[in-house]
Amino acid sequence: MIQAIVFLPLLAALVAGLGQRFIGTAASKVVTTGALFASCALSWPIFLSFLGGHAQESVTPVLHWVSSGALQFNWELRVDTLTSVMLVVITTVSALVHLYSWGYMEEDPDQPRFFAYLSLFTFAMLMLVTANNLVQMFFGWEGVGLASYLLIGFWYKKPSANAAAIKAFVVNRVGDLGFMLGIFGTFLVFNTVSIPEILAAAPGMAGSTIGFLGHRFDTMTVLCLLLFIGAMGKSAQLGLHTWLPDAMEGPTPVSALIHAATMVTAGVFMVCRLSPMFEAAPVALGVVTFVGAATCLFAATVGTTQWDIKRVIAYSTCSQLGYMFFAAGVGAYGAAMFHLFTHAFFKALLFLGAGSVIHAMHHEQDMRYYGGLRKHIPLTYWAMMAGTLAITGVGIAGVFGFAGFYSKDGILEAAYASGGGGQVAFWVGTFAALLTSFYSWRLVFLTFFGKPRWAASEHIQHAVHGDHHDHPADEHSGDDIHHAHAADAHEGTAGYHPHESPLSMLIPLGVLSVGAVFAGFLFNHQFIYPEEGMAFWKGSIAFDEHLMHAAHEVPTIIKWMPFTAMAIGLVIAWNSYIRNTALPARFVAQFGLLHKFLFNKWYFDELYNVLFVKPAFAIGRFFWKRGDEGTIDRFGPDGVAALVQGGTRLAVRLQSGYVYGYAFVMLLGLVGLASWAMVRFL
Amino acid sequence: MSGLPILSLMLAIPTVAAILCLFLEAKPARQVALAATLVDLALGIALWANFDVGGAQWQFVERADLFGRFQWALGVDGVAMMLIVLSTFLMPLCILASWESIKQRVGLYMAMFLIMEVIMIGVFAAQDLLLFYIFFEGVLIPMYLIIGIWGGQNRIYAAFKFFLYTLLGSVLMLVAMIAMIREAGTTEIPVLLNYDFPPEMQTWLWLAFFASMAVKMPMWPVHTWLPDAHVQAPTAGSMILAGVLLKMGSYGFLRFMMPMFPDASAQFLWLVFGLSMVAVVYTSLVALVQSDMKKLIAYSSVAHMAIVTAGLYAFNQQGIEGALIVMLSHGVVSAALFFCVGVIYDRLHTREISRYGGLAVNMPAYSLFFMLFTMASIGLPGTSGFVGEFLSLAGIYEASSWAAFVCTTGIILGAAYMLYLYRRIVFGELTKDDVKAMPDITPREWAIFVPLAAVALWMGVYPESFLAPMRGDVTTVVARLAPAKPAGDAHVMAGKPKAIAPHGEAHHGGGVQ
């Protein structure tokens, strides 16, 4: 069964991708979407049986892969509790995104390619989560990277999309450098790359040292940090996060599936999968906590200033991933996975909702040109509300809460309970919760409330005047039914009428809304409660019963902290974007420098450009012109040629084409040399 | 194994066909060449199928005395066998690749390629030192002519540079070989492999061989002939140059320098690692700024070959097996990449990257193949490039974490220059009229791409088919090197035994030291 779950998407991708010419667009869409729904249907029973506690972990061999000395690894599919959680997340979101794309991508001429990439991505992601050895995990890891690259650059005519695609791949490769070195080191230490064997042996390595780059360090610290660099790349953590906002160049369904719900959480999954290893490396866990908390804060601050609706959600994703990491860092792996699980639903929902807004607004992504959309696209509005309530963590303890309420509070309580640096993470996380609430409500208020501000939008202008075909680089998914009705133009609308999205887009929004509302309430016992958690996770992660006990017993005031932060954020957002809309501008005027710093994303891109990109090209040119041509050739072959005969004369002779002559001389020389050698010496 | 002298047959068939081609018109010459290379491919596959994995080290041995101490001694071990299979696999594809683009002196051209095949098989099959030498240096002649006659504008300069570089090394190597023969009293390679040369002698023998092999690899800083040779060579010439000729240097490392001079090899470990590390970073950065497609891929070849040398000198099973897979993989993938260049060169007659752009629109099938080989080149798991790079880097890590770290940066830089190349050629708006007019790949081009793609994927998903025959040979070399092998820097040292807290407690309240 697990084979079907994993390989159906691959098969569908091949059929749709390679056979599109023969089977046509419609069939390609049916095949890929059908395969994903089948995978999804097969995944839920697995998850539910683990939830019920009567399933056992299993490893299904597929094919021999590599054996080189002691380094042996096979293609295998591992299923345990951790995998089963990922299976439902991946297949559910992917199936819904496939369906959503029927509507969203309807007018794109390249749909089979799009659906093939989506299915290919799903296959790679499934290989990642079912890996039983580090190398297969790396296969999935790079496979999702490839799919991400292809999908970010899906509109390959757009230079910005191409640049973003390359950036995503290369920045991820920086992380992969760490991952690969981590695998090499792990193999050297444990003499195996099989995950269960490594995890079993990891505690025994405490106190040993390993040489790395000329120094000796604690073994487990080095290995875990190297692997964590990989996780930082894939999960866009501070320092290696720069690719994620740019990845929004891809079509919106891609952002929902890859850059929110699944691929970017692979780093969190990896840390949880290898949690017994990280448990043996307290220093590494400290770094994980620190990086997670720093990312959480950094991304949230940037998110408060962006105008592009997708970028706000992208920074929000980055920030939420920070939560997951510091949860893992303090040892609350169950809470990290729980947030991964709920986040997949509500963040996919937010992205798809944003896609629906963009679809309605004729590809306009700038929130400055939205406003008042509540009445025009009510279903999208309610879906976005569900997502916002979930991400900001609205809920009342003991009664009911939206998904994020349980998972985020679980993380913050565990962080507080772990003491030490965990408490710092708690305060950072609580402040970030305030910011989360602020930017999320800001998004909702700017988009759905207030008066329409559409008239200033170029996209809307094009839609109204019907000349939007001049913009081939824009998202090619819109419908052409928007026509100009200048007569009944209201103030700020430019006569434009946004339409609610088609059913194929609304159904996924509905299903995900259910997830965003209930996922936390339904599953929080199994994921993070001490006893139920122990029974549910069954050793697939290093579930810390004591920590979770302590987390549930933190003081009441601490438990109310995230809620308070959320409420403050909501009030500030309401005050600035509904009550007194002049306030944000005044704030910007007052704190221009701070705003500029945040708006420009702390200048990471500029910094990296100066530090890495430009020097790489400059050094490359220097090596080529000064090194190869200016030194090696000059004193090497060219110099010899000049020396032997005088350059010009030789050049003339060479150009007159005595090629045969030279070849003949070479041949004679060769034979002569060999014969002379034999006669003379042997 | 039958008594059929299969290796001699593999040498004889292209030889006869080459002579025939000299006297034929263009069309029959092409057909004869293709037929002969296909027969050789069939024989190559038979060789592979009949190779007894785990059997004798040397198989398909043939021996006949010629004049003096000169012997016709052929035989293969797993490594040589796989390289012969690689050569025979690429050869028909090269002939097909030249089918339409070569219009002048077709008979001579085909004859040169067939001679090249003879020589390549000879290099890998030779069991006599002098026989090896003649093949090893002789391969220059047809390559030299192919570049010099059918090459681009600046072909004479390139051919001459190629010749000059290889000359010095080969003379030194011949002197070293003569010294070896006098010392050991035999020209037989299998015997020499187990002969223990005095350590001081090993040092200069190693250096003399190194001079020759480093040029052939090519290693930094004697690599500058390669970009020029590639740029000027016709497509098929580049394919075979990158595909097989570059493997001769690394084959020389593995066949001669490492097992015959183990002490010297250990002594010069720093040199090989140092040059390899420089090469990976240096040539990758140079590749990044190239505006000529062929130069870019040529520089990337130097970077890949540096992984091979470093992997070989890791002196362990993973490093050497990985290096061998990189050799095979690079043989297939770089040939494919040069063919990718050839396909569009045939249509537009320029290698300038900036002249292209937007090919995804009018050449979707081509774009797909090009993407696949790009990914294989940057070592995406599931393709051949990954298995080789991963194994060799894992081996290098054991020998030196510094070398592994520097060489692994190649995966970042490799991704950067290949994806940048791909973007400029395939993506973007299709604006130029002559580029718009380019048709997608023809059935002949499909016939070349499909086998290359199939092998690149096969080697990535199930490399055991390729690793199994070579495993025993690698074990032998590793054992031979074991006494001289220096300790790596990365090994684990047990620390003070600490009381390990029971699970769950270990972390309580902590995680943040």
PDB file of N, CA and C in Angstrom, chain A residues 64-65 67-68 75 142 156-157 173 177 188 207-211 213 216 279 282 285-286 330 418 421 544 617 623-624 628 632-633 638 654 660 662 666 677 682, chain B residues 105 144 156-157 161 163 178 181 221 223-224 282 289-290 299 318 321 378 381 398 401-402 408 411 427-429 460-463 471 489-491 493 495 507 509 511:
ATOM      1  N   HIS A  64      17.653  -2.466  -4.292  1.00  0.00           N
ATOM      2  CA  HIS A  64      19.002  -2.215  -3.816  1.00  0.00           C
ATOM      3  C   HIS A  64      19.500  -0.922  -4.449  1.00  0.00           C
ATOM      4  N   TRP A  65      20.266  -0.132  -3.706  1.00  0.00           N
ATOM      5  CA  TRP A  65      20.766   1.120  -4.306  1.00  0.00           C
ATOM      6  C   TRP A  65      22.286   1.068  -4.421  1.00  0.00           C
ATOM      7  N   SER A  67      26.083  -0.189  -2.636  1.00  0.00           N
ATOM      8  CA  SER A  67      26.910  -0.707  -1.564  1.00  0.00           C
ATOM      9  C   SER A  67      28.360  -0.520  -1.962  1.00  0.00           C
ATOM     10  N   SER A  68      29.080   0.165  -1.113  1.00  0.00           N
ATOM     11  CA  SER A  68      30.483   0.443  -1.363  1.00  0.00           C
ATOM     12  C   SER A  68      31.193   0.270  -0.037  1.00  0.00           C
ATOM     13  N   TRP A  75      16.836   1.553  -1.475  1.00  0.00           N
ATOM     14  CA  TRP A  75      15.561   2.252  -1.598  1.00  0.00           C
ATOM     15  C   TRP A  75      14.585   1.510  -0.686  1.00  0.00           C
ATOM     16  N   GLU A 142      16.720  16.677  -2.236  1.00  0.00           N
ATOM     17  CA  GLU A 142      17.138  17.338  -3.471  1.00  0.00           C
ATOM     18  C   GLU A 142      16.032  17.261  -4.514  1.00  0.00           C
ATOM     19  N   TYR A 156       8.676  30.581 -17.305  1.00  0.00           N
ATOM     20  CA  TYR A 156      10.103  30.733 -17.583  1.00  0.00           C
ATOM     21  C   TYR A 156      10.439  31.940 -18.461  1.00  0.00           C
ATOM     22  N   LYS A 157       9.400  32.610 -18.945  1.00  0.00           N
ATOM     23  CA  LYS A 157       9.707  33.792 -19.748  1.00  0.00           C
ATOM     24  C   LYS A 157       9.991  35.000 -18.882  1.00  0.00           C
ATOM     25  N   ARG A 173      21.413  24.603  -1.939  1.00  0.00           N
ATOM     26  CA  ARG A 173      22.634  23.805  -2.057  1.00  0.00           C
ATOM     27  C   ARG A 173      23.642  24.183  -0.978  1.00  0.00           C
ATOM     28  N   LEU A 177      25.281  21.426   1.365  1.00  0.00           N
ATOM     29  CA  LEU A 177      26.698  21.218   1.671  1.00  0.00           C
ATOM     30  C   LEU A 177      26.827  20.728   3.108  1.00  0.00           C
ATOM     31  N   LEU A 188      31.135   8.096   8.953  1.00  0.00           N
ATOM     32  CA  LEU A 188      32.461   7.836   9.509  1.00  0.00           C
ATOM     33  C   LEU A 188      32.358   7.426  10.978  1.00  0.00           C
ATOM     34  N   GLY A 207      30.424  12.517  24.523  1.00  0.00           N
ATOM     35  CA  GLY A 207      31.753  12.710  25.087  1.00  0.00           C
ATOM     36  C   GLY A 207      32.889  12.425  24.124  1.00  0.00           C
ATOM     37  N   SER A 208      32.612  11.742  23.003  1.00  0.00           N
ATOM     38  CA  SER A 208      33.699  11.484  22.053  1.00  0.00           C
ATOM     39  C   SER A 208      33.954  12.739  21.223  1.00  0.00           C
ATOM     40  N   THR A 209      35.109  12.757  20.585  1.00  0.00           N
ATOM     41  CA  THR A 209      35.427  13.923  19.761  1.00  0.00           C
ATOM     42  C   THR A 209      35.734  13.485  18.342  1.00  0.00           C
ATOM     43  N   ILE A 210      35.569  14.411  17.422  1.00  0.00           N
ATOM     44  CA  ILE A 210      35.839  14.123  16.015  1.00  0.00           C
ATOM     45  C   ILE A 210      36.631  15.298  15.447  1.00  0.00           C
ATOM     46  N   GLY A 211      37.519  14.985  14.519  1.00  0.00           N
ATOM     47  CA  GLY A 211      38.279  16.057  13.885  1.00  0.00           C
ATOM     48  C   GLY A 211      37.455  16.684  12.785  1.00  0.00           C
ATOM     49  N   LEU A 213      37.947  20.081  10.081  1.00  0.00           N
ATOM     50  CA  LEU A 213      38.664  21.258   9.614  1.00  0.00           C
ATOM     51  C   LEU A 213      39.811  21.634  10.558  1.00  0.00           C
ATOM     52  N   ARG A 216      39.458  19.573  16.876  1.00  0.00           N
ATOM     53  CA  ARG A 216      38.648  18.474  17.396  1.00  0.00           C
ATOM     54  C   ARG A 216      37.460  19.036  18.153  1.00  0.00           C
ATOM     55  N   GLU A 279      19.351  14.898  20.708  1.00  0.00           N
ATOM     56  CA  GLU A 279      19.308  14.813  22.159  1.00  0.00           C
ATOM     57  C   GLU A 279      20.691  14.558  22.747  1.00  0.00           C
ATOM     58  N   PRO A 282      23.578  18.592  23.188  1.00  0.00           N
ATOM     59  CA  PRO A 282      22.905  19.746  23.786  1.00  0.00           C
ATOM     60  C   PRO A 282      23.315  21.076  23.176  1.00  0.00           C
ATOM     61  N   LEU A 285      21.399  21.576  20.066  1.00  0.00           N
ATOM     62  CA  LEU A 285      20.013  21.931  20.360  1.00  0.00           C
ATOM     63  C   LEU A 285      19.910  23.402  20.747  1.00  0.00           C
ATOM     64  N   GLY A 286      20.913  23.879  21.476  1.00  0.00           N
ATOM     65  CA  GLY A 286      20.927  25.295  21.812  1.00  0.00           C
ATOM     66  C   GLY A 286      20.950  26.151  20.558  1.00  0.00           C
ATOM     67  N   VAL A 330      14.119  23.040  22.147  1.00  0.00           N
ATOM     68  CA  VAL A 330      13.941  22.843  23.583  1.00  0.00           C
ATOM     69  C   VAL A 330      13.525  21.407  23.908  1.00  0.00           C
ATOM     70  N   SER A 418      10.938  24.475  29.709  1.00  0.00           N
ATOM     71  CA  SER A 418      12.279  23.916  29.598  1.00  0.00           C
ATOM     72  C   SER A 418      13.319  24.778  30.296  1.00  0.00           C
ATOM     73  N   GLY A 421      17.589  28.916  28.203  1.00  0.00           N
ATOM     74  CA  GLY A 421      17.412  29.592  26.924  1.00  0.00           C
ATOM     75  C   GLY A 421      16.016  29.408  26.384  1.00  0.00           C
ATOM     76  N   ASP A 544       9.458  13.734  24.865  1.00  0.00           N
ATOM     77  CA  ASP A 544       9.897  13.943  26.247  1.00  0.00           C
ATOM     78  C   ASP A 544       8.673  14.121  27.138  1.00  0.00           C
ATOM     79  N   PHE A 617      31.642  36.283  -9.322  1.00  0.00           N
ATOM     80  CA  PHE A 617      31.842  36.584 -10.736  1.00  0.00           C
ATOM     81  C   PHE A 617      33.168  37.303 -10.961  1.00  0.00           C
ATOM     82  N   PHE A 623      40.404  34.890 -12.340  1.00  0.00           N
ATOM     83  CA  PHE A 623      41.090  33.605 -12.548  1.00  0.00           C
ATOM     84  C   PHE A 623      41.228  33.300 -14.030  1.00  0.00           C
ATOM     85  N   TRP A 624      40.192  33.619 -14.754  1.00  0.00           N
ATOM     86  CA  TRP A 624      40.165  33.275 -16.168  1.00  0.00           C
ATOM     87  C   TRP A 624      41.149  34.144 -16.946  1.00  0.00           C
ATOM     88  N   ASP A 628      44.380  31.894 -16.019  1.00  0.00           N
ATOM     89  CA  ASP A 628      44.526  30.975 -17.141  1.00  0.00           C
ATOM     90  C   ASP A 628      45.243  31.620 -18.314  1.00  0.00           C
ATOM     91  N   ILE A 632      49.135  31.152 -16.865  1.00  0.00           N
ATOM     92  CA  ILE A 632      49.433  29.773 -17.248  1.00  0.00           C
ATOM     93  C   ILE A 632      49.752  29.679 -18.738  1.00  0.00           C
ATOM     94  N   ASP A 633      48.883  30.251 -19.558  1.00  0.00           N
ATOM     95  CA  ASP A 633      49.124  30.181 -21.003  1.00  0.00           C
ATOM     96  C   ASP A 633      50.329  31.016 -21.417  1.00  0.00           C
ATOM     97  N   ASP A 638      52.081  29.177 -24.780  1.00  0.00           N
ATOM     98  CA  ASP A 638      52.385  30.314 -25.646  1.00  0.00           C
ATOM     99  C   ASP A 638      53.840  30.723 -25.494  1.00  0.00           C
ATOM    100  N   LEU A 654      51.985  27.624 -38.593  1.00  0.00           N
ATOM    101  CA  LEU A 654      50.886  26.817 -38.072  1.00  0.00           C
ATOM    102  C   LEU A 654      49.635  27.024 -38.895  1.00  0.00           C
ATOM    103  N   TYR A 660      48.854  17.516 -41.199  1.00  0.00           N
ATOM    104  CA  TYR A 660      49.296  16.138 -41.465  1.00  0.00           C
ATOM    105  C   TYR A 660      50.747  15.963 -41.082  1.00  0.00           C
ATOM    106  N   TYR A 662      52.557  17.492 -38.900  1.00  0.00           N
ATOM    107  CA  TYR A 662      52.793  17.357 -37.465  1.00  0.00           C
ATOM    108  C   TYR A 662      52.369  15.991 -36.959  1.00  0.00           C
ATOM    109  N   MET A 666      54.647  13.222 -35.189  1.00  0.00           N
ATOM    110  CA  MET A 666      54.307  12.663 -33.885  1.00  0.00           C
ATOM    111  C   MET A 666      54.355  11.146 -33.920  1.00  0.00           C
ATOM    112  N   ALA A 677      63.921   2.799 -27.224  1.00  0.00           N
ATOM    113  CA  ALA A 677      63.933   2.404 -25.829  1.00  0.00           C
ATOM    114  C   ALA A 677      64.145   0.910 -25.705  1.00  0.00           C
ATOM    115  N   LEU A 682      66.526  -2.791 -23.194  1.00  0.00           N
ATOM    116  CA  LEU A 682      65.913  -4.027 -22.719  1.00  0.00           C
ATOM    117  C   LEU A 682      66.684  -5.271 -23.132  1.00  0.00           C
TER     118      LEU A 682
ATOM    119  N   ARG B 105      35.544  15.455 -46.386  1.00  0.00           N
ATOM    120  CA  ARG B 105      36.437  14.335 -46.111  1.00  0.00           C
ATOM    121  C   ARG B 105      35.828  13.373 -45.096  1.00  0.00           C
ATOM    122  N   TYR B 144      44.284  14.858 -32.513  1.00  0.00           N
ATOM    123  CA  TYR B 144      44.974  16.010 -33.061  1.00  0.00           C
ATOM    124  C   TYR B 144      44.477  16.316 -34.475  1.00  0.00           C
ATOM    125  N   ILE B 156      44.137  25.338 -35.344  1.00  0.00           N
ATOM    126  CA  ILE B 156      45.555  24.987 -35.344  1.00  0.00           C
ATOM    127  C   ILE B 156      46.198  25.332 -34.013  1.00  0.00           C
ATOM    128  N   TYR B 157      45.813  26.495 -33.491  1.00  0.00           N
ATOM    129  CA  TYR B 157      46.351  26.895 -32.195  1.00  0.00           C
ATOM    130  C   TYR B 157      45.963  25.870 -31.144  1.00  0.00           C
ATOM    131  N   LYS B 161      48.465  23.472 -29.019  1.00  0.00           N
ATOM    132  CA  LYS B 161      48.517  23.578 -27.563  1.00  0.00           C
ATOM    133  C   LYS B 161      48.328  22.207 -26.925  1.00  0.00           C
ATOM    134  N   PHE B 163      48.973  19.385 -28.280  1.00  0.00           N
ATOM    135  CA  PHE B 163      50.169  18.582 -28.564  1.00  0.00           C
ATOM    136  C   PHE B 163      51.304  18.955 -27.610  1.00  0.00           C
ATOM    137  N   ILE B 178      60.888   2.925 -18.714  1.00  0.00           N
ATOM    138  CA  ILE B 178      62.107   2.175 -19.008  1.00  0.00           C
ATOM    139  C   ILE B 178      62.838   1.834 -17.717  1.00  0.00           C
ATOM    140  N   ILE B 181      61.102  -1.028 -16.084  1.00  0.00           N
ATOM    141  CA  ILE B 181      61.331  -2.320 -16.729  1.00  0.00           C
ATOM    142  C   ILE B 181      62.710  -2.855 -16.365  1.00  0.00           C
ATOM    143  N   PRO B 221      47.383  23.122 -12.602  1.00  0.00           N
ATOM    144  CA  PRO B 221      47.243  24.215 -13.564  1.00  0.00           C
ATOM    145  C   PRO B 221      47.635  23.820 -14.992  1.00  0.00           C
ATOM    146  N   HIS B 223      45.581  22.587 -17.195  1.00  0.00           N
ATOM    147  CA  HIS B 223      44.283  22.286 -17.792  1.00  0.00           C
ATOM    148  C   HIS B 223      43.962  23.180 -18.978  1.00  0.00           C
ATOM    149  N   THR B 224      44.787  24.178 -19.262  1.00  0.00           N
ATOM    150  CA  THR B 224      44.317  25.205 -20.198  1.00  0.00           C
ATOM    151  C   THR B 224      44.217  24.725 -21.643  1.00  0.00           C
ATOM    152  N   TYR B 282      38.501  26.935  -8.319  1.00  0.00           N
ATOM    153  CA  TYR B 282      39.012  27.801  -9.380  1.00  0.00           C
ATOM    154  C   TYR B 282      38.242  27.596 -10.686  1.00  0.00           C
ATOM    155  N   VAL B 289      31.756  32.477 -15.380  1.00  0.00           N
ATOM    156  CA  VAL B 289      31.814  33.722 -16.156  1.00  0.00           C
ATOM    157  C   VAL B 289      32.000  33.482 -17.649  1.00  0.00           C
ATOM    158  N   GLN B 290      31.892  32.234 -18.098  1.00  0.00           N
ATOM    159  CA  GLN B 290      32.106  31.979 -19.521  1.00  0.00           C
ATOM    160  C   GLN B 290      30.914  32.433 -20.355  1.00  0.00           C
ATOM    161  N   TYR B 299      35.326  23.709 -18.645  1.00  0.00           N
ATOM    162  CA  TYR B 299      35.807  24.045 -17.297  1.00  0.00           C
ATOM    163  C   TYR B 299      35.108  23.182 -16.246  1.00  0.00           C
ATOM    164  N   GLN B 318      35.166   3.696  -0.623  1.00  0.00           N
ATOM    165  CA  GLN B 318      34.154   4.639  -1.109  1.00  0.00           C
ATOM    166  C   GLN B 318      34.790   5.662  -2.051  1.00  0.00           C
ATOM    167  N   GLU B 321      35.781   3.851  -5.436  1.00  0.00           N
ATOM    168  CA  GLU B 321      34.585   3.430  -6.190  1.00  0.00           C
ATOM    169  C   GLU B 321      33.806   4.657  -6.653  1.00  0.00           C
ATOM    170  N   ILE B 378      25.097  18.301 -12.105  1.00  0.00           N
ATOM    171  CA  ILE B 378      25.233  18.906 -10.785  1.00  0.00           C
ATOM    172  C   ILE B 378      24.923  17.904  -9.685  1.00  0.00           C
ATOM    173  N   PRO B 381      20.482  13.629  -6.804  1.00  0.00           N
ATOM    174  CA  PRO B 381      20.286  12.219  -6.466  1.00  0.00           C
ATOM    175  C   PRO B 381      19.268  11.579  -7.402  1.00  0.00           C
ATOM    176  N   GLU B 398      36.765  10.906   4.890  1.00  0.00           N
ATOM    177  CA  GLU B 398      37.503  10.057   5.830  1.00  0.00           C
ATOM    178  C   GLU B 398      38.987  10.408   5.813  1.00  0.00           C
ATOM    179  N   SER B 401      38.932  16.104   6.253  1.00  0.00           N
ATOM    180  CA  SER B 401      37.677  16.850   6.289  1.00  0.00           C
ATOM    181  C   SER B 401      37.821  18.173   5.543  1.00  0.00           C
ATOM    182  N   TRP B 402      39.025  18.731   5.539  1.00  0.00           N
ATOM    183  CA  TRP B 402      39.247  19.968   4.789  1.00  0.00           C
ATOM    184  C   TRP B 402      39.018  19.746   3.303  1.00  0.00           C
ATOM    185  N   THR B 408      33.311  19.706  -1.621  1.00  0.00           N
ATOM    186  CA  THR B 408      31.844  19.700  -1.604  1.00  0.00           C
ATOM    187  C   THR B 408      31.277  21.063  -1.989  1.00  0.00           C
ATOM    188  N   ILE B 411      29.434  21.403  -5.237  1.00  0.00           N
ATOM    189  CA  ILE B 411      28.010  21.174  -5.520  1.00  0.00           C
ATOM    190  C   ILE B 411      27.239  22.486  -5.561  1.00  0.00           C
ATOM    191  N   PHE B 427      15.566  29.235 -21.001  1.00  0.00           N
ATOM    192  CA  PHE B 427      14.487  30.064 -20.475  1.00  0.00           C
ATOM    193  C   PHE B 427      14.521  31.465 -21.087  1.00  0.00           C
ATOM    194  N   GLY B 428      13.608  32.246 -20.625  1.00  0.00           N
ATOM    195  CA  GLY B 428      13.534  33.615 -21.115  1.00  0.00           C
ATOM    196  C   GLY B 428      12.588  33.737 -22.296  1.00  0.00           C
ATOM    197  N   GLU B 429      12.445  34.955 -22.757  1.00  0.00           N
ATOM    198  CA  GLU B 429      11.548  35.225 -23.877  1.00  0.00           C
ATOM    199  C   GLU B 429      12.215  34.795 -25.183  1.00  0.00           C
ATOM    200  N   GLY B 460      22.162   6.088 -11.790  1.00  0.00           N
ATOM    201  CA  GLY B 460      21.769   6.809 -10.588  1.00  0.00           C
ATOM    202  C   GLY B 460      20.861   6.012  -9.675  1.00  0.00           C
ATOM    203  N   VAL B 461      20.018   5.179 -10.283  1.00  0.00           N
ATOM    204  CA  VAL B 461      19.032   4.451  -9.481  1.00  0.00           C
ATOM    205  C   VAL B 461      19.562   3.085  -9.067  1.00  0.00           C
ATOM    206  N   TYR B 462      20.288   2.436  -9.941  1.00  0.00           N
ATOM    207  CA  TYR B 462      20.779   1.098  -9.638  1.00  0.00           C
ATOM    208  C   TYR B 462      22.239   0.967 -10.067  1.00  0.00           C
ATOM    209  N   PRO B 463      23.146   1.653  -9.380  1.00  0.00           N
ATOM    210  CA  PRO B 463      24.554   1.661  -9.807  1.00  0.00           C
ATOM    211  C   PRO B 463      25.260   0.325  -9.577  1.00  0.00           C
ATOM    212  N   ARG B 471      34.302  -3.804  -7.987  1.00  0.00           N
ATOM    213  CA  ARG B 471      34.482  -3.832  -6.544  1.00  0.00           C
ATOM    214  C   ARG B 471      35.766  -4.550  -6.140  1.00  0.00           C
ATOM    215  N   ASP B 489      42.047  12.906   9.326  1.00  0.00           N
ATOM    216  CA  ASP B 489      41.975  13.843  10.454  1.00  0.00           C
ATOM    217  C   ASP B 489      40.637  13.801  11.158  1.00  0.00           C
ATOM    218  N   ALA B 490      39.678  13.086  10.542  1.00  0.00           N
ATOM    219  CA  ALA B 490      38.315  13.211  11.035  1.00  0.00           C
ATOM    220  C   ALA B 490      37.903  12.092  11.988  1.00  0.00           C
ATOM    221  N   HIS B 491      38.823  11.131  12.234  1.00  0.00           N
ATOM    222  CA  HIS B 491      38.403   9.943  12.977  1.00  0.00           C
ATOM    223  C   HIS B 491      37.888  10.296  14.372  1.00  0.00           C
ATOM    224  N   MET B 493      37.489   9.926  18.346  1.00  0.00           N
ATOM    225  CA  MET B 493      38.215   9.484  19.533  1.00  0.00           C
ATOM    226  C   MET B 493      37.233   9.470  20.677  1.00  0.00           C
ATOM    227  N   GLY B 495      35.691   9.851  24.129  1.00  0.00           N
ATOM    228  CA  GLY B 495      35.982  10.820  25.178  1.00  0.00           C
ATOM    229  C   GLY B 495      35.941  10.160  26.534  1.00  0.00           C
ATOM    230  N   HIS B 507      17.599  15.636  28.711  1.00  0.00           N
ATOM    231  CA  HIS B 507      17.480  16.904  28.105  1.00  0.00           C
ATOM    232  C   HIS B 507      16.713  17.867  28.956  1.00  0.00           C
ATOM    233  N   GLY B 509      15.095  20.442  30.933  1.00  0.00           N
ATOM    234  CA  GLY B 509      15.536  21.767  31.359  1.00  0.00           C
ATOM    235  C   GLY B 509      16.716  22.276  30.563  1.00  0.00           C
ATOM    236  N   GLY B 511      19.059  21.827  26.691  1.00  0.00           N
ATOM    237  CA  GLY B 511      19.000  22.114  25.274  1.00  0.00           C
ATOM    238  C   GLY B 511      19.668  23.443  25.036  1.00  0.00           C
TER     239      GLY B 511
END
